[in-house]
């Protein structure tokens, strides 16, 4: 285990505790442990990395500890199609080259999302017009990375937060102009552009369980419908952002809820991935040893679910270090 090589600026403590690794095998890394089990463990490449703004050991640690990668922001709609039909894949290419050179699985994030959409999209009105924009974006983007991106978040965060069991009806240029049809279409277009890529629906609060009015319950119903209708979905991503582990009571039991959800998806032949795991603290608080222990415990519980459920493939944390976390 490479604990001794970590500097104070780069803290993998929680993830290390999570996997329950001992200091025994000198060559053991998170990556080697995952590979022995046929699993993928990963972290974003931070936006600073794309600009060359991270210290040297960041990349070294990223390469040795992880075998799956995703870009924090660089493959989102506003980054890849900043003006209509003018695509910029420079950063995406940088990521897939890095993945290839280092033998990593690559995730693409994200094709149809209400957020980080460039201004020009919001100025387009009309169902057919918006459908054409989304189709073109998906065909060009997935087509460009065909064979290089193993798995796409085709649709991200399309469900409401208001416990009303429904699609996000406010603040989504896609839903407001097209309706729910945009989701089905997005999967079909992505599959056509790269038939070998795995295709996910990705969302947050999934780990809160499939109880009445829950997001996970609604997603499960939709996945059943998609599977029954032959929509080419292969995976669901649970973002799993636990923003404040010291007060977030709702997260007690979350790993068990996620396990239950994984089992439900398994019945449908669908994978579950943990795509953006964070276990954070409210900013500005003094973090105690007990807080860190609880943080490690939560990473560990999600890791147990990940290793024990056969239809889980990816355990991805949203940042190598708390130092550069969006939270
Ligand atoms: C976040 C990035 O980490 C930030 O840098 C950016 O400012 C906003 O987006 N759900 C997602 C991710 O699917 O794309 C988000 O990433 C975090 C929440």
Short mmCIF file of N, CA, C and O and ligand atoms in Angstrom, two decimals, residues 72-73 76 109 113 116 156-157 239 241 276 318 326, ligand 1:
data_model
loop_
_atom_site.label_atom_id
_atom_site.label_comp_id
_atom_site.label_asym_id
_atom_site.label_seq_id
_atom_site.Cartn_x
_atom_site.Cartn_y
_atom_site.Cartn_z
N UNK A 72 -14.09 15.71 -15.08
CA UNK A 72 -14.99 16.45 -14.17
C UNK A 72 -15.99 17.32 -14.93
O UNK A 72 -17.17 17.33 -14.61
N UNK A 73 -15.54 18.05 -15.93
CA UNK A 73 -16.42 18.96 -16.67
C UNK A 73 -16.22 18.93 -18.18
O UNK A 73 -17.03 19.47 -18.93
N UNK A 76 -18.84 17.65 -20.97
CA UNK A 76 -20.24 18.10 -20.87
C UNK A 76 -20.59 18.90 -22.12
O UNK A 76 -19.72 19.32 -22.88
N UNK A 109 -19.16 11.61 -19.69
CA UNK A 109 -20.13 12.28 -18.81
C UNK A 109 -20.30 13.71 -19.27
O UNK A 109 -19.33 14.45 -19.24
N UNK A 113 -28.28 16.53 -20.27
CA UNK A 113 -28.36 17.01 -18.88
C UNK A 113 -28.93 18.41 -18.93
O UNK A 113 -28.65 19.17 -19.88
N UNK A 116 -25.15 22.85 -17.27
CA UNK A 116 -23.96 23.03 -18.10
C UNK A 116 -24.27 22.85 -19.60
O UNK A 116 -23.54 22.21 -20.35
N UNK A 156 -28.55 12.49 -17.56
CA UNK A 156 -28.11 12.80 -16.19
C UNK A 156 -29.17 13.62 -15.48
O UNK A 156 -29.68 14.61 -16.04
N UNK A 157 -29.55 13.20 -14.30
CA UNK A 157 -30.38 14.00 -13.38
C UNK A 157 -31.71 14.46 -13.98
O UNK A 157 -32.08 15.63 -13.85
N UNK A 239 -24.99 8.59 -8.34
CA UNK A 239 -23.91 9.56 -8.09
C UNK A 239 -23.36 9.40 -6.67
O UNK A 239 -22.18 9.41 -6.44
N UNK A 241 -23.57 11.45 -3.83
CA UNK A 241 -22.92 12.59 -3.17
C UNK A 241 -23.46 12.72 -1.74
O UNK A 241 -24.56 13.22 -1.53
N UNK A 276 -20.11 8.92 -8.66
CA UNK A 276 -19.56 10.22 -8.25
C UNK A 276 -19.45 10.30 -6.73
O UNK A 276 -19.77 11.32 -6.12
N UNK A 318 -15.60 11.34 -6.63
CA UNK A 318 -15.62 12.62 -7.36
C UNK A 318 -14.49 13.51 -6.88
O UNK A 318 -14.71 14.59 -6.35
N UNK A 326 -15.41 19.81 -5.51
CA UNK A 326 -16.45 20.80 -5.79
C UNK A 326 -17.27 21.12 -4.54
O UNK A 326 -17.91 22.15 -4.47
C1 LIG B 1 -19.74 19.33 -10.91
C2 LIG B 1 -18.27 19.67 -11.05
O1 LIG B 1 -17.55 18.91 -10.09
C3 LIG B 1 -18.07 21.14 -10.81
O2 LIG B 1 -16.71 21.51 -11.09
C4 LIG B 1 -18.99 21.96 -11.72
O3 LIG B 1 -18.85 23.34 -11.42
C5 LIG B 1 -20.43 21.53 -11.54
O4 LIG B 1 -20.52 20.14 -11.79
N1 LIG B 1 -23.49 15.91 -10.56
C6 LIG B 1 -22.82 15.69 -11.73
C7 LIG B 1 -21.49 16.30 -11.95
O5 LIG B 1 -23.31 14.90 -12.56
O6 LIG B 1 -21.26 16.60 -13.31
C8 LIG B 1 -21.30 17.53 -11.12
O7 LIG B 1 -19.96 17.99 -11.27
C9 LIG B 1 -21.60 17.22 -9.66
C10 LIG B 1 -23.04 16.79 -9.51
#
